[in-house]
């Protein structure tokens, strides 16, 4: 049931509840009725706003990608190259945000939104490498950009497994500090440091 202090529109509440449920259970298993119940509205209102469940899913995808794009814009504007995807997530999202879990499904799925998002991340990494002196780009900048993109996404894609083995969430403040410091040692000194 919605709080009286909730000033979001019914459309935003439906979208946000769908996002939460899709992140927790996968979009294919969540029904319009379940989203409606979670949002405290009728199934008819969900259909009124989004047309179909697929329309609702497209809106959730669009919302997540736009939110993520805002974070990516911040990273792209960081000319130092020191900004991390995980740090941006931590700065912009509350700890209980369903967006990282939803992103995992989006990136691992077959949908166009996930493909476009991965390509954007790759292209940002490639642009950073291309801005470096030629000798620092590595022998195969395309592969290096893909490798670095996958590395950045590991904390999102494997968050549960990392949490399980380390005993802390890599997207928490403490987890990010530990992960980043070790990653920077490997990047700057190699595995023998």
PDB file of N, CA and C in Angstrom, residues 97-173:
ATOM      1  N   UNK A  97      18.461  -0.499  -3.735  1.00  0.00           N
ATOM      2  CA  UNK A  97      17.962  -0.297  -5.103  1.00  0.00           C
ATOM      3  C   UNK A  97      17.931  -1.617  -5.867  1.00  0.00           C
ATOM      4  N   UNK A  98      16.848  -1.862  -6.603  1.00  0.00           N
ATOM      5  CA  UNK A  98      16.796  -3.068  -7.434  1.00  0.00           C
ATOM      6  C   UNK A  98      17.527  -2.905  -8.768  1.00  0.00           C
ATOM      7  N   UNK A  99      18.020  -1.712  -9.051  1.00  0.00           N
ATOM      8  CA  UNK A  99      18.631  -1.458 -10.360  1.00  0.00           C
ATOM      9  C   UNK A  99      19.841  -2.350 -10.644  1.00  0.00           C
ATOM     10  N   UNK A 100      20.801  -2.539  -9.722  1.00  0.00           N
ATOM     11  CA  UNK A 100      21.915  -3.444 -10.058  1.00  0.00           C
ATOM     12  C   UNK A 100      21.454  -4.864 -10.414  1.00  0.00           C
ATOM     13  N   UNK A 101      20.482  -5.385  -9.680  1.00  0.00           N
ATOM     14  CA  UNK A 101      19.991  -6.731  -9.987  1.00  0.00           C
ATOM     15  C   UNK A 101      19.263  -6.749 -11.329  1.00  0.00           C
ATOM     16  N   UNK A 102      18.517  -5.707 -11.616  1.00  0.00           N
ATOM     17  CA  UNK A 102      17.824  -5.634 -12.896  1.00  0.00           C
ATOM     18  C   UNK A 102      18.832  -5.512 -14.043  1.00  0.00           C
ATOM     19  N   UNK A 103      19.870  -4.716 -13.826  1.00  0.00           N
ATOM     20  CA  UNK A 103      20.918  -4.568 -14.843  1.00  0.00           C
ATOM     21  C   UNK A 103      21.545  -5.909 -15.177  1.00  0.00           C
ATOM     22  N   UNK A 104      21.747  -6.725 -14.157  1.00  0.00           N
ATOM     23  CA  UNK A 104      22.320  -8.055 -14.385  1.00  0.00           C
ATOM     24  C   UNK A 104      21.454  -8.827 -15.378  1.00  0.00           C
ATOM     25  N   UNK A 105      20.162  -8.860 -15.127  1.00  0.00           N
ATOM     26  CA  UNK A 105      19.257  -9.562 -16.035  1.00  0.00           C
ATOM     27  C   UNK A 105      19.238  -8.942 -17.423  1.00  0.00           C
ATOM     28  N   UNK A 106      19.274  -7.620 -17.469  1.00  0.00           N
ATOM     29  CA  UNK A 106      19.263  -6.904 -18.741  1.00  0.00           C
ATOM     30  C   UNK A 106      20.518  -7.231 -19.555  1.00  0.00           C
ATOM     31  N   UNK A 107      21.667  -7.190 -18.908  1.00  0.00           N
ATOM     32  CA  UNK A 107      22.933  -7.431 -19.606  1.00  0.00           C
ATOM     33  C   UNK A 107      23.116  -8.890 -20.019  1.00  0.00           C
ATOM     34  N   UNK A 108      22.579  -9.806 -19.257  1.00  0.00           N
ATOM     35  CA  UNK A 108      22.731 -11.225 -19.578  1.00  0.00           C
ATOM     36  C   UNK A 108      21.641 -11.753 -20.502  1.00  0.00           C
ATOM     37  N   UNK A 109      20.573 -10.968 -20.670  1.00  0.00           N
ATOM     38  CA  UNK A 109      19.463 -11.390 -21.517  1.00  0.00           C
ATOM     39  C   UNK A 109      19.721 -11.121 -22.991  1.00  0.00           C
ATOM     40  N   UNK A 110      18.750 -11.485 -23.802  1.00  0.00           N
ATOM     41  CA  UNK A 110      18.876 -11.326 -25.251  1.00  0.00           C
ATOM     42  C   UNK A 110      18.263 -10.037 -25.780  1.00  0.00           C
ATOM     43  N   UNK A 111      17.759  -9.184 -24.913  1.00  0.00           N
ATOM     44  CA  UNK A 111      17.048  -7.999 -25.362  1.00  0.00           C
ATOM     45  C   UNK A 111      17.940  -6.915 -25.938  1.00  0.00           C
ATOM     46  N   UNK A 112      17.336  -6.072 -26.741  1.00  0.00           N
ATOM     47  CA  UNK A 112      18.054  -4.973 -27.384  1.00  0.00           C
ATOM     48  C   UNK A 112      18.577  -3.976 -26.357  1.00  0.00           C
ATOM     49  N   UNK A 113      17.831  -3.738 -25.286  1.00  0.00           N
ATOM     50  CA  UNK A 113      18.273  -2.771 -24.270  1.00  0.00           C
ATOM     51  C   UNK A 113      19.595  -3.210 -23.650  1.00  0.00           C
ATOM     52  N   UNK A 114      19.749  -4.488 -23.354  1.00  0.00           N
ATOM     53  CA  UNK A 114      20.995  -5.001 -22.781  1.00  0.00           C
ATOM     54  C   UNK A 114      22.151  -4.924 -23.762  1.00  0.00           C
ATOM     55  N   UNK A 115      21.876  -5.262 -25.030  1.00  0.00           N
ATOM     56  CA  UNK A 115      22.925  -5.164 -26.058  1.00  0.00           C
ATOM     57  C   UNK A 115      23.396  -3.727 -26.225  1.00  0.00           C
ATOM     58  N   UNK A 116      22.445  -2.804 -26.280  1.00  0.00           N
ATOM     59  CA  UNK A 116      22.788  -1.390 -26.467  1.00  0.00           C
ATOM     60  C   UNK A 116      23.570  -0.856 -25.268  1.00  0.00           C
ATOM     61  N   UNK A 117      23.169  -1.277 -24.079  1.00  0.00           N
ATOM     62  CA  UNK A 117      23.855  -0.826 -22.873  1.00  0.00           C
ATOM     63  C   UNK A 117      25.299  -1.342 -22.842  1.00  0.00           C
ATOM     64  N   UNK A 118      25.497  -2.602 -23.153  1.00  0.00           N
ATOM     65  CA  UNK A 118      26.854  -3.149 -23.162  1.00  0.00           C
ATOM     66  C   UNK A 118      27.708  -2.437 -24.207  1.00  0.00           C
ATOM     67  N   UNK A 119      27.136  -2.209 -25.383  1.00  0.00           N
ATOM     68  CA  UNK A 119      27.884  -1.517 -26.440  1.00  0.00           C
ATOM     69  C   UNK A 119      28.278  -0.120 -25.980  1.00  0.00           C
ATOM     70  N   UNK A 120      27.369   0.576 -25.295  1.00  0.00           N
ATOM     71  CA  UNK A 120      27.691   1.925 -24.799  1.00  0.00           C
ATOM     72  C   UNK A 120      28.839   1.868 -23.797  1.00  0.00           C
ATOM     73  N   UNK A 121      28.802   0.907 -22.893  1.00  0.00           N
ATOM     74  CA  UNK A 121      29.889   0.754 -21.921  1.00  0.00           C
ATOM     75  C   UNK A 121      31.209   0.448 -22.625  1.00  0.00           C
ATOM     76  N   UNK A 122      31.147  -0.449 -23.594  1.00  0.00           N
ATOM     77  CA  UNK A 122      32.345  -0.799 -24.358  1.00  0.00           C
ATOM     78  C   UNK A 122      32.895   0.438 -25.078  1.00  0.00           C
ATOM     79  N   UNK A 123      32.026   1.179 -25.732  1.00  0.00           N
ATOM     80  CA  UNK A 123      32.470   2.355 -26.483  1.00  0.00           C
ATOM     81  C   UNK A 123      33.075   3.420 -25.570  1.00  0.00           C
ATOM     82  N   UNK A 124      32.535   3.551 -24.360  1.00  0.00           N
ATOM     83  CA  UNK A 124      33.138   4.485 -23.409  1.00  0.00           C
ATOM     84  C   UNK A 124      34.549   4.035 -23.041  1.00  0.00           C
ATOM     85  N   UNK A 125      34.711   2.751 -22.785  1.00  0.00           N
ATOM     86  CA  UNK A 125      36.032   2.219 -22.465  1.00  0.00           C
ATOM     87  C   UNK A 125      36.990   2.373 -23.625  1.00  0.00           C
ATOM     88  N   UNK A 126      36.492   2.145 -24.817  1.00  0.00           N
ATOM     89  CA  UNK A 126      37.331   2.286 -26.009  1.00  0.00           C
ATOM     90  C   UNK A 126      37.759   3.739 -26.189  1.00  0.00           C
ATOM     91  N   UNK A 127      36.838   4.678 -25.953  1.00  0.00           N
ATOM     92  CA  UNK A 127      37.177   6.101 -26.080  1.00  0.00           C
ATOM     93  C   UNK A 127      38.252   6.495 -25.066  1.00  0.00           C
ATOM     94  N   UNK A 128      38.165   5.944 -23.854  1.00  0.00           N
ATOM     95  CA  UNK A 128      39.194   6.234 -22.847  1.00  0.00           C
ATOM     96  C   UNK A 128      40.556   5.707 -23.288  1.00  0.00           C
ATOM     97  N   UNK A 129      40.561   4.495 -23.830  1.00  0.00           N
ATOM     98  CA  UNK A 129      41.829   3.931 -24.317  1.00  0.00           C
ATOM     99  C   UNK A 129      42.369   4.746 -25.487  1.00  0.00           C
ATOM    100  N   UNK A 130      41.498   5.127 -26.413  1.00  0.00           N
ATOM    101  CA  UNK A 130      41.934   5.886 -27.579  1.00  0.00           C
ATOM    102  C   UNK A 130      42.506   7.249 -27.200  1.00  0.00           C
ATOM    103  N   UNK A 131      42.089   7.773 -26.039  1.00  0.00           N
ATOM    104  CA  UNK A 131      42.602   9.067 -25.578  1.00  0.00           C
ATOM    105  C   UNK A 131      43.989   8.940 -24.943  1.00  0.00           C
ATOM    106  N   UNK A 132      44.412   7.714 -24.666  1.00  0.00           N
ATOM    107  CA  UNK A 132      45.718   7.478 -24.050  1.00  0.00           C
ATOM    108  C   UNK A 132      46.816   7.519 -25.105  1.00  0.00           C
ATOM    109  N   UNK A 133      48.061   7.753 -24.691  1.00  0.00           N
ATOM    110  CA  UNK A 133      49.169   7.660 -25.653  1.00  0.00           C
ATOM    111  C   UNK A 133      49.192   6.264 -26.276  1.00  0.00           C
ATOM    112  N   UNK A 134      49.579   6.182 -27.518  1.00  0.00           N
ATOM    113  CA  UNK A 134      49.509   4.925 -28.273  1.00  0.00           C
ATOM    114  C   UNK A 134      50.187   3.762 -27.559  1.00  0.00           C
ATOM    115  N   UNK A 135      51.310   3.989 -26.934  1.00  0.00           N
ATOM    116  CA  UNK A 135      52.027   2.922 -26.246  1.00  0.00           C
ATOM    117  C   UNK A 135      51.314   2.383 -25.020  1.00  0.00           C
ATOM    118  N   UNK A 136      50.363   3.131 -24.484  1.00  0.00           N
ATOM    119  CA  UNK A 136      49.639   2.711 -23.279  1.00  0.00           C
ATOM    120  C   UNK A 136      48.336   1.980 -23.585  1.00  0.00           C
ATOM    121  N   UNK A 137      47.967   1.901 -24.851  1.00  0.00           N
ATOM    122  CA  UNK A 137      46.671   1.301 -25.221  1.00  0.00           C
ATOM    123  C   UNK A 137      46.707  -0.218 -25.278  1.00  0.00           C
ATOM    124  N   UNK A 138      47.901  -0.777 -25.320  1.00  0.00           N
ATOM    125  CA  UNK A 138      48.033  -2.218 -25.456  1.00  0.00           C
ATOM    126  C   UNK A 138      48.063  -2.613 -26.919  1.00  0.00           C
ATOM    127  N   UNK A 139      48.448  -3.858 -27.190  1.00  0.00           N
ATOM    128  CA  UNK A 139      48.570  -4.301 -28.571  1.00  0.00           C
ATOM    129  C   UNK A 139      47.218  -4.460 -29.279  1.00  0.00           C
ATOM    130  N   UNK A 140      46.143  -4.659 -28.536  1.00  0.00           N
ATOM    131  CA  UNK A 140      44.819  -4.848 -29.145  1.00  0.00           C
ATOM    132  C   UNK A 140      43.792  -4.038 -28.347  1.00  0.00           C
ATOM    133  N   UNK A 141      43.667  -2.750 -28.622  1.00  0.00           N
ATOM    134  CA  UNK A 141      42.779  -1.890 -27.838  1.00  0.00           C
ATOM    135  C   UNK A 141      41.317  -2.350 -27.834  1.00  0.00           C
ATOM    136  N   UNK A 142      40.859  -2.979 -28.917  1.00  0.00           N
ATOM    137  CA  UNK A 142      39.471  -3.447 -28.946  1.00  0.00           C
ATOM    138  C   UNK A 142      39.247  -4.525 -27.890  1.00  0.00           C
ATOM    139  N   UNK A 143      40.151  -5.484 -27.818  1.00  0.00           N
ATOM    140  CA  UNK A 143      40.026  -6.553 -26.821  1.00  0.00           C
ATOM    141  C   UNK A 143      40.235  -5.981 -25.422  1.00  0.00           C
ATOM    142  N   UNK A 144      41.195  -5.087 -25.281  1.00  0.00           N
ATOM    143  CA  UNK A 144      41.444  -4.490 -23.967  1.00  0.00           C
ATOM    144  C   UNK A 144      40.207  -3.739 -23.478  1.00  0.00           C
ATOM    145  N   UNK A 145      39.535  -2.990 -24.361  1.00  0.00           N
ATOM    146  CA  UNK A 145      38.326  -2.266 -23.971  1.00  0.00           C
ATOM    147  C   UNK A 145      37.221  -3.240 -23.545  1.00  0.00           C
ATOM    148  N   UNK A 146      37.072  -4.352 -24.281  1.00  0.00           N
ATOM    149  CA  UNK A 146      36.069  -5.356 -23.904  1.00  0.00           C
ATOM    150  C   UNK A 146      36.422  -5.991 -22.563  1.00  0.00           C
ATOM    151  N   UNK A 147      37.705  -6.315 -22.362  1.00  0.00           N
ATOM    152  CA  UNK A 147      38.166  -6.901 -21.103  1.00  0.00           C
ATOM    153  C   UNK A 147      37.869  -5.962 -19.926  1.00  0.00           C
ATOM    154  N   UNK A 148      38.194  -4.696 -20.079  1.00  0.00           N
ATOM    155  CA  UNK A 148      37.969  -3.735 -19.003  1.00  0.00           C
ATOM    156  C   UNK A 148      36.476  -3.539 -18.737  1.00  0.00           C
ATOM    157  N   UNK A 149      35.667  -3.576 -19.781  1.00  0.00           N
ATOM    158  CA  UNK A 149      34.214  -3.459 -19.615  1.00  0.00           C
ATOM    159  C   UNK A 149      33.678  -4.635 -18.811  1.00  0.00           C
ATOM    160  N   UNK A 150      34.091  -5.834 -19.189  1.00  0.00           N
ATOM    161  CA  UNK A 150      33.648  -7.034 -18.473  1.00  0.00           C
ATOM    162  C   UNK A 150      34.114  -6.980 -17.018  1.00  0.00           C
ATOM    163  N   UNK A 151      35.334  -6.540 -16.807  1.00  0.00           N
ATOM    164  CA  UNK A 151      35.848  -6.411 -15.442  1.00  0.00           C
ATOM    165  C   UNK A 151      35.001  -5.443 -14.623  1.00  0.00           C
ATOM    166  N   UNK A 152      34.650  -4.297 -15.218  1.00  0.00           N
ATOM    167  CA  UNK A 152      33.803  -3.323 -14.517  1.00  0.00           C
ATOM    168  C   UNK A 152      32.444  -3.906 -14.172  1.00  0.00           C
ATOM    169  N   UNK A 153      31.918  -4.742 -15.057  1.00  0.00           N
ATOM    170  CA  UNK A 153      30.584  -5.302 -14.847  1.00  0.00           C
ATOM    171  C   UNK A 153      30.569  -6.512 -13.918  1.00  0.00           C
ATOM    172  N   UNK A 154      31.734  -7.075 -13.626  1.00  0.00           N
ATOM    173  CA  UNK A 154      31.793  -8.293 -12.808  1.00  0.00           C
ATOM    174  C   UNK A 154      31.083  -8.122 -11.474  1.00  0.00           C
ATOM    175  N   UNK A 155      31.226  -6.962 -10.863  1.00  0.00           N
ATOM    176  CA  UNK A 155      30.609  -6.762  -9.546  1.00  0.00           C
ATOM    177  C   UNK A 155      29.085  -6.747  -9.636  1.00  0.00           C
ATOM    178  N   UNK A 156      28.539  -6.348 -10.766  1.00  0.00           N
ATOM    179  CA  UNK A 156      27.087  -6.385 -10.947  1.00  0.00           C
ATOM    180  C   UNK A 156      26.655  -7.796 -11.323  1.00  0.00           C
ATOM    181  N   UNK A 157      27.326  -8.358 -12.294  1.00  0.00           N
ATOM    182  CA  UNK A 157      26.922  -9.660 -12.823  1.00  0.00           C
ATOM    183  C   UNK A 157      27.122 -10.793 -11.823  1.00  0.00           C
ATOM    184  N   UNK A 158      28.163 -10.704 -11.012  1.00  0.00           N
ATOM    185  CA  UNK A 158      28.476 -11.775 -10.059  1.00  0.00           C
ATOM    186  C   UNK A 158      28.355 -11.312  -8.605  1.00  0.00           C
ATOM    187  N   UNK A 159      27.568 -10.311  -8.375  1.00  0.00           N
ATOM    188  CA  UNK A 159      27.429  -9.710  -7.043  1.00  0.00           C
ATOM    189  C   UNK A 159      27.117 -10.752  -5.969  1.00  0.00           C
ATOM    190  N   UNK A 160      26.147 -11.606  -6.217  1.00  0.00           N
ATOM    191  CA  UNK A 160      25.761 -12.609  -5.207  1.00  0.00           C
ATOM    192  C   UNK A 160      26.896 -13.581  -4.911  1.00  0.00           C
ATOM    193  N   UNK A 161      27.603 -14.028  -5.949  1.00  0.00           N
ATOM    194  CA  UNK A 161      28.702 -14.977  -5.756  1.00  0.00           C
ATOM    195  C   UNK A 161      29.864 -14.327  -5.019  1.00  0.00           C
ATOM    196  N   UNK A 162      30.163 -13.067  -5.359  1.00  0.00           N
ATOM    197  CA  UNK A 162      31.238 -12.343  -4.673  1.00  0.00           C
ATOM    198  C   UNK A 162      30.868 -12.142  -3.206  1.00  0.00           C
ATOM    199  N   UNK A 163      29.627 -11.760  -2.953  1.00  0.00           N
ATOM    200  CA  UNK A 163      29.157 -11.583  -1.571  1.00  0.00           C
ATOM    201  C   UNK A 163      29.293 -12.879  -0.793  1.00  0.00           C
ATOM    202  N   UNK A 164      28.954 -13.981  -1.429  1.00  0.00           N
ATOM    203  CA  UNK A 164      29.019 -15.287  -0.786  1.00  0.00           C
ATOM    204  C   UNK A 164      30.448 -15.643  -0.365  1.00  0.00           C
ATOM    205  N   UNK A 165      31.422 -15.442  -1.242  1.00  0.00           N
ATOM    206  CA  UNK A 165      32.788 -15.848  -0.914  1.00  0.00           C
ATOM    207  C   UNK A 165      33.530 -14.833  -0.048  1.00  0.00           C
ATOM    208  N   UNK A 166      33.209 -13.551  -0.185  1.00  0.00           N
ATOM    209  CA  UNK A 166      33.908 -12.533   0.611  1.00  0.00           C
ATOM    210  C   UNK A 166      33.197 -12.184   1.917  1.00  0.00           C
ATOM    211  N   UNK A 167      31.918 -12.493   1.968  1.00  0.00           N
ATOM    212  CA  UNK A 167      31.164 -12.156   3.172  1.00  0.00           C
ATOM    213  C   UNK A 167      30.738 -10.699   3.226  1.00  0.00           C
ATOM    214  N   UNK A 168      30.888  -9.977   2.134  1.00  0.00           N
ATOM    215  CA  UNK A 168      30.377  -8.608   2.073  1.00  0.00           C
ATOM    216  C   UNK A 168      30.010  -8.270   0.641  1.00  0.00           C
ATOM    217  N   UNK A 169      29.052  -7.393   0.505  1.00  0.00           N
ATOM    218  CA  UNK A 169      28.530  -6.970  -0.785  1.00  0.00           C
ATOM    219  C   UNK A 169      29.561  -6.075  -1.472  1.00  0.00           C
ATOM    220  N   UNK A 170      30.008  -6.432  -2.676  1.00  0.00           N
ATOM    221  CA  UNK A 170      31.003  -5.591  -3.356  1.00  0.00           C
ATOM    222  C   UNK A 170      30.452  -4.224  -3.754  1.00  0.00           C
ATOM    223  N   UNK A 171      29.133  -4.068  -3.749  1.00  0.00           N
ATOM    224  CA  UNK A 171      28.536  -2.768  -4.071  1.00  0.00           C
ATOM    225  C   UNK A 171      28.193  -1.965  -2.819  1.00  0.00           C
ATOM    226  N   UNK A 172      28.645  -2.435  -1.656  1.00  0.00           N
ATOM    227  CA  UNK A 172      28.502  -1.641  -0.431  1.00  0.00           C
ATOM    228  C   UNK A 172      29.724  -0.728  -0.331  1.00  0.00           C
ATOM    229  N   UNK A 173      29.677   0.248   0.554  1.00  0.00           N
ATOM    230  CA  UNK A 173      30.810   1.171   0.713  1.00  0.00           C
ATOM    231  C   UNK A 173      32.085   0.408   1.073  1.00  0.00           C
TER     232      UNK A 173
END
